[in-house]
CSV table of C-alpha atoms in Angstrom, one decimal:
chain,number,residue,atom,x,y,z
A,1,MET,CA,-7.0,-6.3,-9.9
A,2,ALA,CA,-10.0,-4.0,-10.5
A,3,HIS,CA,-11.9,-5.5,-7.6
A,4,ILE,CA,-9.0,-5.1,-5.1
A,5,VAL,CA,-8.5,-1.5,-6.2
A,6,SER,CA,-12.2,-0.8,-5.8
A,7,ALA,CA,-12.2,-2.4,-2.3
A,8,ALA,CA,-9.2,-0.3,-1.3
A,9,TRP,CA,-11.1,2.9,-2.4
A,10,LYS,CA,-14.2,1.9,-0.4
A,11,CYS,CA,-12.0,1.5,2.7
A,12,ALA,CA,-10.3,4.9,2.0
A,13,LEU,CA,-13.7,6.5,1.6
A,14,SER,CA,-15.0,5.1,4.9
A,15,THR,CA,-12.4,7.1,6.8
A,16,TYR,CA,-14.1,10.4,6.1
A,17,ASP,CA,-17.1,9.5,8.4
A,18,ILE,CA,-15.8,7.6,11.4
A,19,ASP,CA,-19.2,7.2,12.9
A,20,ALA,CA,-20.5,5.6,9.7
A,21,ALA,CA,-17.4,3.5,9.2
A,22,VAL,CA,-18.9,0.8,11.5
A,23,ARG,CA,-21.6,0.2,8.8
A,24,LEU,CA,-18.9,-1.2,6.5
A,25,PRO,CA,-18.7,-0.9,2.7
A,26,THR,CA,-20.5,-3.4,0.5
A,27,SER,CA,-19.5,-5.2,-2.7
A,28,PRO,CA,-20.7,-8.2,-4.8
A,29,PHE,CA,-17.1,-9.3,-5.0
A,30,CYS,CA,-15.8,-9.2,-1.4
A,31,ASN,CA,-16.8,-9.0,2.2
A,32,PHE,CA,-15.7,-6.3,4.7
A,33,GLU,CA,-15.2,-7.0,8.4
A,34,HIS,CA,-14.5,-4.3,11.0
A,35,ASP,CA,-11.1,-4.4,12.6
A,36,TYR,CA,-10.1,-1.1,14.3
A,37,ILE,CA,-10.7,2.6,14.3
A,38,VAL,CA,-8.3,5.5,15.3
A,39,SER,CA,-9.9,8.9,15.9
A,40,PRO,CA,-8.0,12.0,14.8
A,41,SER,CA,-6.1,14.0,17.3
A,42,VAL,CA,-7.0,17.6,18.1
A,43,GLY,CA,-3.6,18.8,16.9
A,44,GLY,CA,-3.8,17.0,13.6
A,45,ARG,CA,-0.7,14.9,13.9
A,46,THR,CA,-2.7,11.7,14.3
A,47,LYS,CA,-5.0,11.2,11.4
A,48,ALA,CA,-8.2,9.2,11.4
A,49,VAL,CA,-7.6,5.6,10.4
A,50,VAL,CA,-9.9,2.6,9.7
A,51,SER,CA,-8.6,-0.9,9.4
A,52,THR,CA,-10.8,-3.5,7.8
A,53,ILE,CA,-10.4,-7.2,7.0
A,54,VAL,CA,-11.5,-7.8,3.4
A,55,THR,CA,-12.2,-11.4,2.2
A,56,PRO,CA,-13.5,-12.7,-1.2
A,57,ALA,CA,-17.2,-13.2,-1.6
A,58,ALA,CA,-18.5,-16.8,-1.5
A,59,ASP,CA,-17.4,-18.9,-4.6
A,60,MET,CA,-15.1,-16.1,-5.7
A,61,GLU,CA,-11.3,-16.2,-5.8
A,62,ASN,CA,-9.0,-13.2,-5.7
A,63,GLU,CA,-5.2,-13.5,-5.5
A,64,PHE,CA,-5.0,-10.4,-3.3
A,65,LEU,CA,-7.5,-11.5,-0.7
A,66,PRO,CA,-8.0,-11.9,2.2
A,67,ALA,CA,-6.2,-8.8,3.4
A,68,LEU,CA,-6.0,-6.4,6.2
A,69,VAL,CA,-6.7,-2.9,4.7
A,70,ILE,CA,-5.3,0.0,6.7
A,71,ALA,CA,-7.0,3.2,5.4
A,72,VAL,CA,-5.8,6.7,6.4
A,73,ARG,CA,-8.1,9.7,6.1
A,74,GLY,CA,-7.2,12.7,4.0
A,75,SER,CA,-7.6,16.4,4.9
A,76,ALA,CA,-10.9,17.1,6.6
A,77,SER,CA,-10.2,20.1,8.8
A,78,LYS,CA,-8.1,23.3,8.9
A,79,VAL,CA,-5.7,21.6,11.2
A,80,ASP,CA,-5.1,18.9,8.6
A,81,HIS,CA,-4.2,21.5,6.0
A,82,MET,CA,-1.7,23.0,8.5
A,83,VAL,CA,-0.1,19.6,8.7
A,84,ASN,CA,0.0,19.3,4.9
A,85,ALA,CA,1.7,22.7,4.7
A,86,ASN,CA,4.6,21.5,6.8
A,87,SER,CA,6.4,20.4,3.6
A,88,ARG,CA,10.0,20.7,4.7
A,89,ALA,CA,12.1,17.6,4.0
A,90,ARG,CA,13.3,15.5,6.9
A,91,THR,CA,15.3,12.3,7.0
A,92,ALA,CA,12.9,9.4,7.1
A,93,PHE,CA,14.6,6.2,5.9
A,94,GLU,CA,17.9,4.6,5.2
A,95,TYR,CA,18.0,2.6,2.0
A,96,ASP,CA,20.9,1.1,0.0
A,97,GLY,CA,23.3,3.3,1.9
A,98,ARG,CA,21.4,6.4,1.1
A,99,SER,CA,19.4,8.7,3.3
A,100,ILE,CA,15.8,9.3,2.0
A,101,ASP,CA,14.0,12.4,3.0
A,102,ALA,CA,10.2,12.7,3.2
A,103,HIS,CA,7.5,15.4,3.7
A,104,SER,CA,7.8,16.4,7.4
A,105,GLY,CA,4.1,16.8,8.1
A,106,PHE,CA,3.1,13.4,6.5
A,107,MET,CA,6.1,11.7,8.1
A,108,ASN,CA,5.1,13.0,11.6
A,109,SER,CA,1.6,11.5,11.0
A,110,ALA,CA,3.0,8.2,9.9
A,111,GLU,CA,5.2,8.0,13.1
A,112,ALA,CA,2.2,8.8,15.3
A,113,LEU,CA,0.3,5.8,13.9
A,114,GLU,CA,3.2,3.4,13.7
A,115,ASP,CA,2.9,1.7,17.1
A,116,VAL,CA,-0.9,1.3,16.9
A,117,PHE,CA,-0.8,-0.5,13.5
A,118,ALA,CA,2.3,-2.5,14.3
A,119,GLU,CA,0.1,-4.2,16.9
A,120,ARG,CA,-2.9,-4.5,14.5
A,121,ILE,CA,-0.6,-6.1,11.9
A,122,ARG,CA,1.0,-8.4,14.4
A,123,LEU,CA,-2.5,-9.6,15.5
A,124,TYR,CA,-3.7,-10.1,12.0
A,125,VAL,CA,-0.6,-12.1,10.9
A,126,GLN,CA,-0.9,-14.2,14.1
A,127,ARG,CA,-4.5,-14.9,13.1
A,128,ARG,CA,-3.7,-15.7,9.5
A,129,ARG,CA,-0.5,-17.6,10.4
A,130,SER,CA,0.5,-17.7,6.7
A,131,ASN,CA,-0.2,-15.8,3.5
A,132,ALA,CA,-1.0,-12.6,5.4
A,133,HIS,CA,-1.5,-9.6,3.1
A,134,ILE,CA,-1.5,-6.0,4.4
A,135,ILE,CA,-2.8,-3.2,2.2
A,136,PHE,CA,-2.2,0.5,3.0
A,137,THR,CA,-4.5,3.0,1.3
A,138,GLY,CA,-5.9,6.5,1.5
A,139,HIS,CA,-7.1,9.4,-0.5
A,140,SER,CA,-5.2,12.7,-0.9
A,141,ALA,CA,-3.0,13.4,2.2
A,142,GLY,CA,-4.3,10.1,3.6
A,143,GLY,CA,-2.6,8.4,0.7
A,144,ALA,CA,0.6,10.2,1.4
A,145,VAL,CA,0.7,9.0,5.0
A,146,ALA,CA,-0.3,5.5,3.9
A,147,THR,CA,2.6,5.5,1.6
A,148,LEU,CA,5.0,6.3,4.4
A,149,LEU,CA,3.5,3.7,6.7
A,150,PHE,CA,4.0,1.2,3.9
A,151,LEU,CA,7.6,2.2,3.4
A,152,ARG,CA,8.3,2.1,7.2
A,153,ARG,CA,7.0,-1.4,7.2
A,154,LEU,CA,8.7,-2.4,4.0
A,155,LEU,CA,12.2,-1.1,4.9
A,156,GLY,CA,12.0,-1.7,8.6
A,157,SER,CA,13.1,-4.8,10.5
A,158,GLY,CA,10.0,-5.1,12.6
A,159,SER,CA,7.5,-7.9,13.0
A,160,ALA,CA,5.8,-9.9,10.3
A,161,PRO,CA,8.7,-10.0,7.8
A,162,ASP,CA,6.8,-12.7,5.7
A,163,ALA,CA,3.6,-10.7,5.3
A,164,ARG,CA,2.9,-9.5,1.8
A,165,LEU,CA,2.6,-5.7,1.6
A,166,SER,CA,0.7,-3.5,-0.9
A,167,CYS,CA,0.0,0.2,-1.2
A,168,ILE,CA,-2.9,1.7,-3.2
A,169,THR,CA,-3.4,5.4,-3.1
A,170,PHE,CA,-5.9,7.8,-4.7
A,171,GLY,CA,-5.0,11.3,-5.7
A,172,ALA,CA,-2.1,11.3,-3.2
A,173,PRO,CA,0.7,13.9,-3.4
A,174,PRO,CA,4.3,12.8,-3.8
A,175,VAL,CA,6.1,12.3,-0.5
A,176,VAL,CA,9.7,11.0,-0.8
A,177,SER,CA,12.8,12.8,-2.0
A,178,GLN,CA,14.0,10.1,-4.4
A,179,ALA,CA,12.3,8.0,-7.0
A,180,LEU,CA,12.4,4.5,-5.6
A,181,ASN,CA,12.2,1.2,-7.5
A,182,PHE,CA,9.4,-0.7,-5.8
A,183,GLU,CA,10.6,-4.1,-6.9
A,184,GLU,CA,14.1,-3.5,-5.5
A,185,LEU,CA,13.1,-2.0,-2.1
A,186,ALA,CA,12.8,-5.3,-0.3
A,187,PRO,CA,13.7,-8.2,-2.7
A,188,ARG,CA,13.5,-10.9,-0.1
A,189,ARG,CA,10.0,-10.2,1.1
A,190,PRO,CA,6.7,-10.9,-0.7
A,191,LEU,CA,5.3,-7.8,-2.4
A,192,GLY,CA,1.9,-7.1,-3.7
A,193,LEU,CA,0.8,-4.0,-5.5
A,194,CYS,CA,2.1,-0.4,-5.3
A,195,LEU,CA,-0.2,1.8,-7.3
A,196,ASN,CA,-0.9,5.5,-7.3
A,197,ILE,CA,-4.4,5.9,-8.8
A,198,ILE,CA,-4.6,9.5,-10.2
A,199,ASN,CA,-7.4,11.2,-12.1
A,200,GLU,CA,-6.1,13.2,-15.1
A,201,PHE,CA,-5.5,16.8,-14.2
A,202,ASP,CA,-5.6,16.2,-10.4
A,203,VAL,CA,-3.5,19.1,-9.0
A,204,VAL,CA,-2.9,17.4,-5.7
A,205,SER,CA,-1.1,14.5,-7.4
A,206,ARG,CA,1.6,17.0,-8.4
A,207,ALA,CA,1.6,19.2,-5.4
A,208,ASP,CA,5.0,19.9,-3.9
A,209,ARG,CA,6.5,23.3,-3.3
A,210,PRO,CA,8.4,23.8,-6.6
A,211,TYR,CA,5.3,22.8,-8.6
A,212,ILE,CA,2.9,25.0,-6.8
A,213,LEU,CA,5.3,27.9,-7.0
A,214,SER,CA,5.6,27.3,-10.7
A,215,LEU,CA,1.8,27.4,-11.1
A,216,VAL,CA,1.7,30.7,-9.3
A,217,ASN,CA,4.4,32.1,-11.5
A,218,MET,CA,2.7,30.9,-14.6
A,219,MET,CA,-0.5,32.8,-13.7
A,220,ARG,CA,1.6,35.9,-12.8
A,221,SER,CA,3.3,35.7,-16.2
A,222,LEU,CA,-0.1,35.9,-17.9
A,223,TYR,CA,-0.5,39.4,-16.3
A,224,GLY,CA,3.1,40.5,-16.9
A,225,GLN,CA,4.1,40.1,-13.3
A,226,PRO,CA,7.6,39.0,-12.3
A,227,ALA,CA,8.2,35.5,-11.0
A,228,ILE,CA,8.2,34.9,-7.2
A,229,PRO,CA,11.7,33.6,-6.4
A,230,ASP,CA,12.1,30.4,-4.4
A,231,ASP,CA,14.3,31.5,-1.4
A,232,VAL,CA,15.0,27.8,-0.5
A,233,ASP,CA,17.1,25.6,-2.7
A,234,ILE,CA,14.9,22.4,-2.5
A,235,THR,CA,14.8,20.9,-6.0
A,236,ARG,CA,17.2,18.5,-7.6
A,237,ASP,CA,18.0,17.4,-11.1
A,238,ALA,CA,18.0,13.7,-12.2
A,239,ASP,CA,21.7,13.7,-11.3
A,240,ASP,CA,21.0,14.9,-7.8
A,241,SER,CA,22.6,18.3,-8.3
A,242,PRO,CA,20.8,21.2,-6.6
A,243,ARG,CA,18.9,23.5,-8.7
A,244,SER,CA,16.7,26.5,-8.2
A,245,GLY,CA,13.0,25.8,-9.0
A,246,ALA,CA,12.3,29.4,-9.8
A,247,ALA,CA,15.2,29.7,-12.2
A,248,ASN,CA,14.2,26.5,-13.9
A,249,ALA,CA,10.6,27.7,-14.3
A,250,GLN,CA,11.8,30.9,-16.0
A,251,GLN,CA,13.8,29.0,-18.7
A,252,THR,CA,12.6,29.7,-22.2
A,253,SER,CA,11.3,26.6,-24.0
A,254,GLY,CA,11.3,27.9,-27.5
A,255,SER,CA,7.5,27.7,-27.6
A,256,GLU,CA,5.0,30.0,-26.2
A,257,ASN,CA,2.6,27.1,-25.6
A,258,ILE,CA,5.0,25.2,-23.2
A,259,TRP,CA,5.5,26.2,-19.6
A,260,PRO,CA,8.8,24.6,-18.4
A,261,LEU,CA,8.2,22.9,-15.0
A,262,PRO,CA,11.0,22.6,-12.3
A,263,PRO,CA,12.3,19.3,-11.2
A,264,PRO,CA,10.1,17.8,-8.4
A,265,MET,CA,11.0,18.0,-4.8
A,266,TYR,CA,9.1,14.8,-3.9
A,267,HIS,CA,8.2,11.6,-5.8
A,268,HIS,CA,5.5,8.9,-5.6
A,269,VAL,CA,6.5,5.3,-4.7
A,270,GLY,CA,5.4,2.7,-7.2
A,271,SER,CA,3.5,3.0,-10.5
A,272,ARG,CA,1.4,6.1,-11.5
A,273,VAL,CA,-1.9,4.9,-13.1
A,274,LEU,CA,-3.7,7.7,-14.8
A,275,LEU,CA,-7.5,7.6,-15.2
A,276,LEU,CA,-8.7,9.5,-18.2
A,277,THR,CA,-12.1,10.1,-19.7
A,278,ARG,CA,-12.5,10.4,-23.5
A,279,LEU,CA,-15.3,10.3,-26.0
A,280,ASP,CA,-15.5,7.1,-28.1
A,281,ASP,CA,-16.6,6.9,-31.7
A,282,ASP,CA,-20.2,7.1,-30.7
A,283,GLY,CA,-19.8,10.2,-28.6
A,284,ARG,CA,-20.1,8.4,-25.3
A,285,VAL,CA,-17.7,9.1,-22.4
A,286,CYS,CA,-15.5,6.2,-21.7
A,287,LEU,CA,-12.9,5.5,-19.0
A,288,LYS,CA,-9.3,4.7,-19.9
A,289,ALA,CA,-6.3,3.9,-17.8
A,290,CYS,CA,-2.6,4.1,-18.5
A,291,GLU,CA,0.6,3.8,-16.6
A,292,VAL,CA,2.7,7.0,-16.8
A,293,PRO,CA,6.5,6.9,-16.4
A,294,LYS,CA,8.1,9.2,-13.9
A,295,ASP,CA,9.9,11.4,-16.5
A,296,VAL,CA,6.7,11.9,-18.4
A,297,PHE,CA,4.5,12.5,-15.3
A,298,GLN,CA,6.8,15.3,-14.0
A,299,GLN,CA,6.2,17.2,-17.3
A,300,LEU,CA,2.4,17.1,-17.0
A,301,LEU,CA,0.7,20.4,-16.0
A,302,PHE,CA,-2.2,19.4,-13.7
A,303,CYS,CA,-4.2,22.2,-12.1
A,304,ARG,CA,-7.8,21.1,-11.5
A,305,VAL,CA,-9.3,20.7,-8.1
A,306,GLU,CA,-12.7,19.3,-9.2
A,307,VAL,CA,-11.2,15.9,-10.3
A,308,HIS,CA,-9.5,15.5,-6.9
A,309,ARG,CA,-12.8,15.4,-5.1
A,310,ARG,CA,-14.0,12.1,-3.5
A,311,ALA,CA,-17.1,12.1,-5.7
A,312,CYS,CA,-15.0,12.0,-8.8
A,313,TYR,CA,-12.9,9.2,-7.6
A,314,SER,CA,-16.0,7.3,-6.4
A,315,ASP,CA,-17.6,7.6,-9.8
A,316,ARG,CA,-14.5,6.2,-11.6
A,317,MET,CA,-14.0,3.4,-9.1
A,318,GLN,CA,-17.6,2.3,-9.6
A,319,ARG,CA,-17.1,2.2,-13.3
A,320,LEU,CA,-13.8,0.2,-12.7
A,321,GLU,CA,-15.6,-2.3,-10.5
A,322,LYS,CA,-18.2,-2.8,-13.2
A,323,ARG,CA,-15.3,-3.3,-15.7
A,324,GLU,CA,-16.4,-0.2,-17.7
A,325,LEU,CA,-12.8,0.4,-18.7
A,326,SER,CA,-11.9,0.8,-22.3
A,327,ALA,CA,-8.7,-0.6,-23.8
């Protein structure tokens, strides 16, 4: 699994330099073949995307390869950040008799890319004929859009119903209004991986409106300033009853060392895999990974920007590829 996660990261990283994307990533474990490139639109609705065919290296086997990897670029301009700020919820999917909302800006981007990549997927499946595997990936906002493209394909009734689908994101923000059980989403179609790779303390991985407002109010509380109220009721309890994020953040926890966080507005899809660095017994920095349940993750206070940077994810993916992962 480490090699396919590393390959997905290399594809995600290639989207930040479209001109260089034709040079293709390299790996001792797999080969990369150029498939298609989409340039970003001036208005920001269409994000840059690079699709790559990844195959195992000679004499190597990988249960997840070959695959068509569709990588969406994260924020790279002021216009991109304006799209990200359009965080209002809008109806995106129907699942199990329920309406599922999603982040408006990211959903608009996913819709803009849908037709192009429906055709790329159709051509790839036609070429493979059987055992086709499609992987959606991206870093930051690109991971959010990749998640929604993955869900549209998974829950839709479009072409290639027999293709195996995976989604591997890096430092992506949450995007859907309900916590979805990945295994139950499409029980009759082949599924691969659904992983949210997150560096410990990465603020973007928790970034929705109630959480950011809670961080602001936490800082204001340190200086004796009143909390900024949330004038839009957008958060929900586990029982789906509406609740004010500002009011929840002002609850007293009984401990001065605990800042109570509001219920999230949006959730990730699939497993959250946290990458942590710790000192071992010899004082060396080692990389660890652990899967974090939803109810635990939404209690974590992440507020660092540095660990969200591509360089930080690249360093940890290189260590993962070399199997420098401690138990």
